[in-house]
Amino acid sequence: MNSEMMSTQTAVQVSNLSKTFRGQPALQDVSMRVATGEMVALVGASGSGKSTLLRNLNGLQQADAGRVEIFGNVLQLEGELHSKARQLRSQIGFIFQQFNLVNRLTALDNVLAGNLSQVPVWRSLVRNFTKVEKMRALSALERVGILEQAHKRASALSGGQQQRVAIARCLMQGAKIILADEPIASLDPDSARKVMELLTILNKEQGITVVTSLHQVQVVQRYFQRSIALRQGQVCFDGYTVDLDAARLNSIYGSAAEELVMSGHSEVFAS
Ligand SMILES: Nc1ncnc2c1ncn2[C@@H]1O[C@H](COP(=O)(O)OP(=O)(O)O)[C@@H](O)[C@H]1O
Ligand SMILES: [Mg+2]
């Protein structure tokens, strides 16, 4: 397959996805496509459905209706996880705002434990890891720039370092897609910038497809060519981030828009 064909391969295809919580729609007929190697920002006001959509993209949650396909294979269809879902999910790394590491384990062991959604924690903890696995985990920690922290407990690391351990875990897993839910929302500006640069490098150099929810508009404008915006569970914008002008931001965020553009990490992210 040549590189041009690769670039148009579909990593994530969402078709008519709907999800309701106690009669309240969280996702309404959402359709979108992310090509392999893309880096896409998911934006929208609090409660617009970003986390729900991300969870549905890797089958952490099932919708009521609609379809999610990963690299052309059905992950969930009309509320049912496909029998091959586990296999598909192994290609998807997930990063959370609160890092989701096991605090009392070292950075290295957290990376070795891998994606906790696939292996029960106890099983990954009682396992003896092979030398090759340890080398791979160390190499993942080196890739994210924190090799020297490998033997520190997760609880002793800064937020930014913990998030990089979480990214190393995705690399260890061999993830071809990384879904990140507000990955920098709990970080100081400098750590946030490092995490964003890391995700960008992994996307550019390893071709990892990245879909991340964010609420800092300035960060979105700096790092993402494409944005998808949700409003009340519906896609209300899907296009070039440069086209997210003040009027559109206003319609996406309502009265909070002005505050969003001005707030947060402006001093660090201003280009
Ligand atoms: N597990 C849940 N139980 C009930 N309601 C939920 C649950 N998860 C999300 N919701 C509701 O769905 C809507 C979308 O939430 P969410 O996806 O978390 O939005 P966002 O991540 O954009 O802030 C909100 O109204 C929220 O209250
Ligand atoms: Mg959320």
Short mmCIF file of C-alpha atoms and ligand atoms in Angstrom, two decimals:
data_model
loop_
_atom_site.label_atom_id
_atom_site.label_comp_id
_atom_site.label_asym_id
_atom_site.label_seq_id
_atom_site.Cartn_x
_atom_site.Cartn_y
_atom_site.Cartn_z
CA MET A 1 0.00 0.00 0.00
CA ASN A 2 1.50 3.35 -0.93
CA SER A 3 1.53 6.31 1.39
CA GLU A 4 -1.28 8.09 -0.38
CA MET A 5 -3.61 5.13 0.08
CA MET A 6 -2.54 4.87 3.70
CA SER A 7 -3.45 8.47 4.34
CA THR A 8 -7.00 7.98 3.19
CA GLN A 9 -7.60 4.80 5.16
CA THR A 10 -10.30 5.26 7.77
CA ALA A 11 -9.25 4.85 11.40
CA VAL A 12 -12.57 5.71 13.02
CA GLN A 13 -15.98 5.78 11.41
CA VAL A 14 -19.00 6.77 13.44
CA SER A 15 -22.43 6.45 11.88
CA ASN A 16 -25.66 7.78 13.39
CA LEU A 17 -24.60 7.19 16.97
CA SER A 18 -27.19 8.03 19.62
CA LYS A 19 -27.07 7.63 23.37
CA THR A 20 -29.59 8.65 26.00
CA PHE A 21 -29.14 8.81 29.76
CA ARG A 22 -32.43 8.62 31.66
CA GLY A 23 -34.36 10.19 28.84
CA GLN A 24 -31.75 12.91 28.26
CA PRO A 25 -29.96 12.66 24.91
CA ALA A 26 -26.14 12.75 25.30
CA LEU A 27 -25.37 11.91 21.67
CA GLN A 28 -27.84 12.55 18.87
CA ASP A 29 -27.28 10.97 15.49
CA VAL A 30 -23.53 11.64 15.52
CA SER A 31 -21.62 10.76 12.36
CA MET A 32 -17.97 11.47 11.68
CA ARG A 33 -14.90 9.97 10.11
CA VAL A 34 -11.27 10.22 11.16
CA ALA A 35 -8.63 9.15 8.66
CA THR A 36 -5.58 7.18 9.70
CA GLY A 37 -2.84 9.58 10.79
CA GLU A 38 -5.14 12.49 11.56
CA MET A 39 -5.02 14.52 14.75
CA VAL A 40 -8.48 15.84 15.60
CA ALA A 41 -9.73 18.03 18.43
CA LEU A 42 -13.14 17.37 19.93
CA VAL A 43 -14.53 20.59 21.34
CA GLY A 44 -17.74 21.75 22.95
CA ALA A 45 -19.13 23.15 26.16
CA SER A 46 -19.25 21.06 29.29
CA GLY A 47 -21.99 18.44 28.97
CA SER A 48 -22.03 18.54 25.15
CA GLY A 49 -21.13 14.83 24.89
CA LYS A 50 -17.36 14.77 24.30
CA SER A 51 -16.55 12.17 26.95
CA THR A 52 -19.53 10.06 25.98
CA LEU A 53 -18.43 10.05 22.35
CA LEU A 54 -14.82 9.15 23.22
CA ARG A 55 -15.94 6.31 25.48
CA ASN A 56 -18.09 4.99 22.67
CA LEU A 57 -15.20 5.09 20.22
CA ASN A 58 -13.36 2.39 22.10
CA GLY A 59 -16.37 0.51 23.40
CA LEU A 60 -15.91 1.51 27.05
CA GLN A 61 -19.57 2.34 26.64
CA GLN A 62 -22.22 1.25 24.17
CA ALA A 63 -24.61 3.58 22.46
CA ASP A 64 -28.33 2.92 22.03
CA ALA A 65 -28.16 3.07 18.27
CA GLY A 66 -25.67 3.57 15.48
CA ARG A 67 -22.32 2.13 14.55
CA VAL A 68 -18.63 2.57 15.34
CA GLU A 69 -16.02 1.04 13.05
CA ILE A 70 -12.29 0.90 13.72
CA PHE A 71 -10.07 0.45 10.67
CA GLY A 72 -13.11 -0.78 8.79
CA ASN A 73 -14.19 -3.35 11.40
CA VAL A 74 -17.37 -3.02 13.42
CA LEU A 75 -16.67 -2.30 17.10
CA GLN A 76 -20.27 -1.71 18.11
CA LEU A 77 -23.53 -1.82 16.24
CA GLU A 78 -26.99 -0.85 17.48
CA GLY A 79 -25.93 -1.04 21.11
CA GLU A 80 -24.05 -4.33 20.89
CA LEU A 81 -20.30 -4.76 21.13
CA HIS A 82 -19.00 -6.90 18.29
CA SER A 83 -17.41 -10.25 19.16
CA LYS A 84 -14.10 -8.91 17.81
CA ALA A 85 -14.30 -5.79 19.99
CA ARG A 86 -11.50 -6.88 22.31
CA GLN A 87 -9.12 -7.31 19.44
CA LEU A 88 -10.04 -3.91 18.01
CA ARG A 89 -9.72 -2.22 21.39
CA SER A 90 -6.15 -3.46 21.72
CA GLN A 91 -5.31 -0.98 18.95
CA ILE A 92 -6.82 1.93 20.87
CA GLY A 93 -5.09 3.68 23.75
CA PHE A 94 -7.13 5.85 26.09
CA ILE A 95 -5.81 8.76 28.14
CA PHE A 96 -7.81 10.33 30.94
CA GLN A 97 -7.73 13.74 32.58
CA GLN A 98 -6.76 12.10 35.88
CA PHE A 99 -4.05 9.88 34.34
CA ASN A 100 -5.52 6.63 35.75
CA LEU A 101 -2.24 5.12 36.90
CA VAL A 102 -1.86 2.69 39.78
CA ASN A 103 -0.34 5.08 42.34
CA ARG A 104 1.69 2.59 44.36
CA LEU A 105 3.31 1.05 41.28
CA THR A 106 6.40 2.45 39.60
CA ALA A 107 6.20 4.21 36.26
CA LEU A 108 7.76 1.13 34.67
CA ASP A 109 5.22 -1.26 36.22
CA ASN A 110 2.38 0.99 35.15
CA VAL A 111 3.62 0.80 31.58
CA LEU A 112 4.09 -2.96 31.85
CA ALA A 113 0.63 -3.40 33.31
CA GLY A 114 -0.55 -2.01 30.00
CA ASN A 115 -4.09 -1.18 29.15
CA LEU A 116 -6.05 -2.03 32.26
CA SER A 117 -9.21 -2.35 30.26
CA GLN A 118 -7.82 -5.44 28.57
CA VAL A 119 -6.05 -7.29 31.35
CA PRO A 120 -7.46 -7.51 34.87
CA VAL A 121 -5.18 -5.51 37.17
CA TRP A 122 -4.42 -8.44 39.48
CA ARG A 123 -3.38 -10.59 36.56
CA SER A 124 -0.99 -8.01 35.18
CA LEU A 125 0.48 -7.49 38.65
CA VAL A 126 1.21 -11.14 39.41
CA ARG A 127 2.71 -11.74 36.02
CA ASN A 128 6.43 -12.00 35.54
CA PHE A 129 7.39 -9.79 32.69
CA THR A 130 9.99 -10.94 30.22
CA LYS A 131 13.20 -9.06 29.56
CA VAL A 132 11.90 -8.13 26.14
CA GLU A 133 8.73 -6.65 27.66
CA LYS A 134 10.79 -4.65 30.15
CA MET A 135 13.00 -3.35 27.38
CA ARG A 136 9.93 -2.30 25.42
CA ALA A 137 8.45 -0.55 28.43
CA LEU A 138 11.71 1.29 29.13
CA SER A 139 11.93 2.29 25.52
CA ALA A 140 8.36 3.65 25.70
CA LEU A 141 9.32 5.69 28.77
CA GLU A 142 12.36 6.98 26.93
CA ARG A 143 10.15 7.92 23.97
CA VAL A 144 7.99 10.11 26.21
CA GLY A 145 11.06 11.64 27.85
CA ILE A 146 10.89 10.26 31.38
CA LEU A 147 13.21 7.25 31.37
CA GLU A 148 14.96 8.54 34.48
CA GLN A 149 11.66 8.32 36.39
CA ALA A 150 11.11 4.64 35.52
CA HIS A 151 11.58 3.34 39.07
CA LYS A 152 9.67 6.06 40.88
CA ARG A 153 6.18 5.38 42.12
CA ALA A 154 3.48 7.00 40.08
CA SER A 155 2.33 8.92 43.16
CA ALA A 156 5.76 10.60 43.35
CA LEU A 157 5.54 11.97 39.83
CA SER A 158 4.18 15.33 38.74
CA GLY A 159 0.91 15.45 36.83
CA GLY A 160 2.73 16.03 33.57
CA GLN A 161 5.02 13.06 34.19
CA GLN A 162 2.05 10.87 35.10
CA GLN A 163 0.32 11.79 31.89
CA ARG A 164 3.47 10.88 29.97
CA VAL A 165 3.49 7.49 31.71
CA ALA A 166 -0.08 7.06 30.52
CA ILE A 167 1.05 7.86 26.97
CA ALA A 168 3.96 5.41 27.31
CA ARG A 169 1.40 2.79 28.29
CA CYS A 170 -0.41 3.41 25.01
CA LEU A 171 2.88 2.94 23.17
CA MET A 172 3.58 -0.29 25.05
CA GLN A 173 0.15 -1.48 24.06
CA GLY A 174 1.01 -0.79 20.43
CA ALA A 175 -1.91 1.59 20.06
CA LYS A 176 -2.54 2.86 16.55
CA ILE A 177 -5.20 5.24 17.81
CA ILE A 178 -4.98 7.37 20.95
CA LEU A 179 -8.20 8.76 22.41
CA ALA A 180 -7.57 11.42 25.03
CA ASP A 181 -10.27 12.92 27.22
CA GLU A 182 -9.16 16.37 28.43
CA PRO A 183 -5.54 15.18 28.76
CA ILE A 184 -4.18 18.56 29.84
CA ALA A 185 -7.07 19.87 31.93
CA SER A 186 -5.32 19.00 35.21
CA LEU A 187 -1.85 20.17 34.21
CA ASP A 188 0.09 23.37 34.68
CA PRO A 189 0.74 25.31 31.45
CA ASP A 190 4.28 24.06 30.96
CA SER A 191 3.38 20.38 31.48
CA ALA A 192 0.34 20.86 29.26
CA ARG A 193 2.53 22.17 26.46
CA LYS A 194 4.90 19.19 26.78
CA VAL A 195 2.04 16.70 26.64
CA MET A 196 0.55 18.42 23.58
CA GLU A 197 3.93 18.44 21.85
CA LEU A 198 4.40 14.77 22.66
CA LEU A 199 1.02 13.82 21.18
CA THR A 200 1.86 15.90 18.11
CA ILE A 201 5.22 14.16 17.65
CA LEU A 202 3.69 10.69 18.04
CA ASN A 203 1.08 11.64 15.48
CA LYS A 204 3.59 13.04 12.99
CA GLU A 205 6.43 10.56 13.44
CA GLN A 206 4.57 7.33 14.18
CA GLY A 207 1.37 8.07 12.34
CA ILE A 208 -0.70 7.44 15.45
CA THR A 209 -4.23 8.74 14.97
CA VAL A 210 -5.16 11.10 17.79
CA VAL A 211 -8.63 12.23 18.84
CA THR A 212 -8.70 14.40 21.93
CA SER A 213 -11.29 16.46 23.72
CA LEU A 214 -10.12 19.86 24.90
CA HIS A 215 -11.69 23.04 26.07
CA GLN A 216 -8.80 25.46 25.66
CA VAL A 217 -9.52 27.04 22.31
CA GLN A 218 -6.02 28.46 22.03
CA VAL A 219 -4.53 24.97 22.37
CA VAL A 220 -6.92 23.64 19.74
CA GLN A 221 -5.93 26.44 17.37
CA ARG A 222 -2.25 25.82 17.90
CA TYR A 223 -2.06 22.03 17.56
CA PHE A 224 -5.05 20.85 15.54
CA GLN A 225 -5.73 21.38 11.88
CA ARG A 226 -9.17 19.85 12.24
CA SER A 227 -11.82 20.22 14.90
CA ILE A 228 -15.14 18.58 15.51
CA ALA A 229 -17.51 20.47 17.78
CA LEU A 230 -20.45 19.07 19.69
CA ARG A 231 -23.41 20.99 20.98
CA GLN A 232 -26.05 19.16 23.01
CA GLY A 233 -24.83 15.85 21.66
CA GLN A 234 -24.89 16.88 18.01
CA VAL A 235 -22.04 17.66 15.66
CA CYS A 236 -22.32 21.38 14.99
CA PHE A 237 -18.96 21.91 13.31
CA ASP A 238 -16.52 19.62 11.50
CA GLY A 239 -13.76 21.29 9.58
CA TYR A 240 -10.55 23.28 9.63
CA THR A 241 -9.81 24.79 13.00
CA VAL A 242 -8.97 28.11 11.33
CA ASP A 243 -12.62 28.34 10.37
CA LEU A 244 -13.66 28.27 14.02
CA ASP A 245 -14.05 32.01 14.14
CA ALA A 246 -15.58 34.09 16.92
CA ALA A 247 -19.12 33.68 15.59
CA ARG A 248 -18.82 29.90 15.42
CA LEU A 249 -17.17 29.72 18.84
CA ASN A 250 -20.04 31.74 20.20
CA SER A 251 -22.57 29.33 18.80
CA ILE A 252 -20.60 26.34 20.15
CA TYR A 253 -19.90 27.68 23.61
CA GLY A 254 -22.59 30.26 24.05
CA SER A 255 -21.84 32.93 26.62
CA ALA A 256 -18.71 31.08 27.81
CA ALA A 257 -16.93 31.57 24.47
CA GLU A 258 -15.09 34.79 25.21
CA GLU A 259 -13.87 33.53 28.51
CA LEU A 260 -12.59 30.32 26.86
CA VAL A 261 -10.49 32.07 24.25
CA MET A 262 -8.90 34.33 26.81
CA SER A 263 -8.45 31.87 29.64
CA GLY A 264 -6.02 29.17 30.57
CA HIS A 265 -2.63 28.78 29.01
CA SER A 266 -2.50 31.83 26.80
CA GLU A 267 0.98 32.91 27.87
CA VAL A 268 2.48 29.51 27.08
CA PHE A 269 0.49 28.58 24.01
CA ALA A 270 0.50 31.91 22.23
CA SER A 271 2.60 31.36 19.11
N1 LIG B 1 -22.93 7.89 33.14
C1 LIG B 1 -23.82 8.87 32.96
N2 LIG B 1 -25.02 8.84 33.56
C2 LIG B 1 -25.93 9.81 33.35
N3 LIG B 1 -25.74 10.88 32.56
C3 LIG B 1 -24.55 10.97 31.94
C4 LIG B 1 -23.52 9.98 32.11
N4 LIG B 1 -22.46 10.34 31.34
C5 LIG B 1 -22.79 11.50 30.76
N5 LIG B 1 -24.04 11.89 31.10
C6 LIG B 1 -24.74 13.09 30.61
O1 LIG B 1 -24.57 13.14 29.20
C7 LIG B 1 -24.29 14.46 28.78
C8 LIG B 1 -22.95 14.53 28.09
O2 LIG B 1 -21.94 14.33 29.07
P1 LIG B 1 -20.40 14.23 28.72
O3 LIG B 1 -20.23 13.27 27.60
O4 LIG B 1 -19.69 13.94 29.98
O5 LIG B 1 -20.08 15.71 28.20
P2 LIG B 1 -18.68 16.47 28.10
O6 LIG B 1 -17.59 15.46 28.20
O7 LIG B 1 -18.73 17.20 26.80
O8 LIG B 1 -18.66 17.43 29.27
C9 LIG B 1 -24.40 15.32 30.00
O9 LIG B 1 -25.70 15.83 30.07
C10 LIG B 1 -24.15 14.38 31.13
O10 LIG B 1 -24.77 14.79 32.31
MG MG B 2 -16.01 15.31 29.50
#
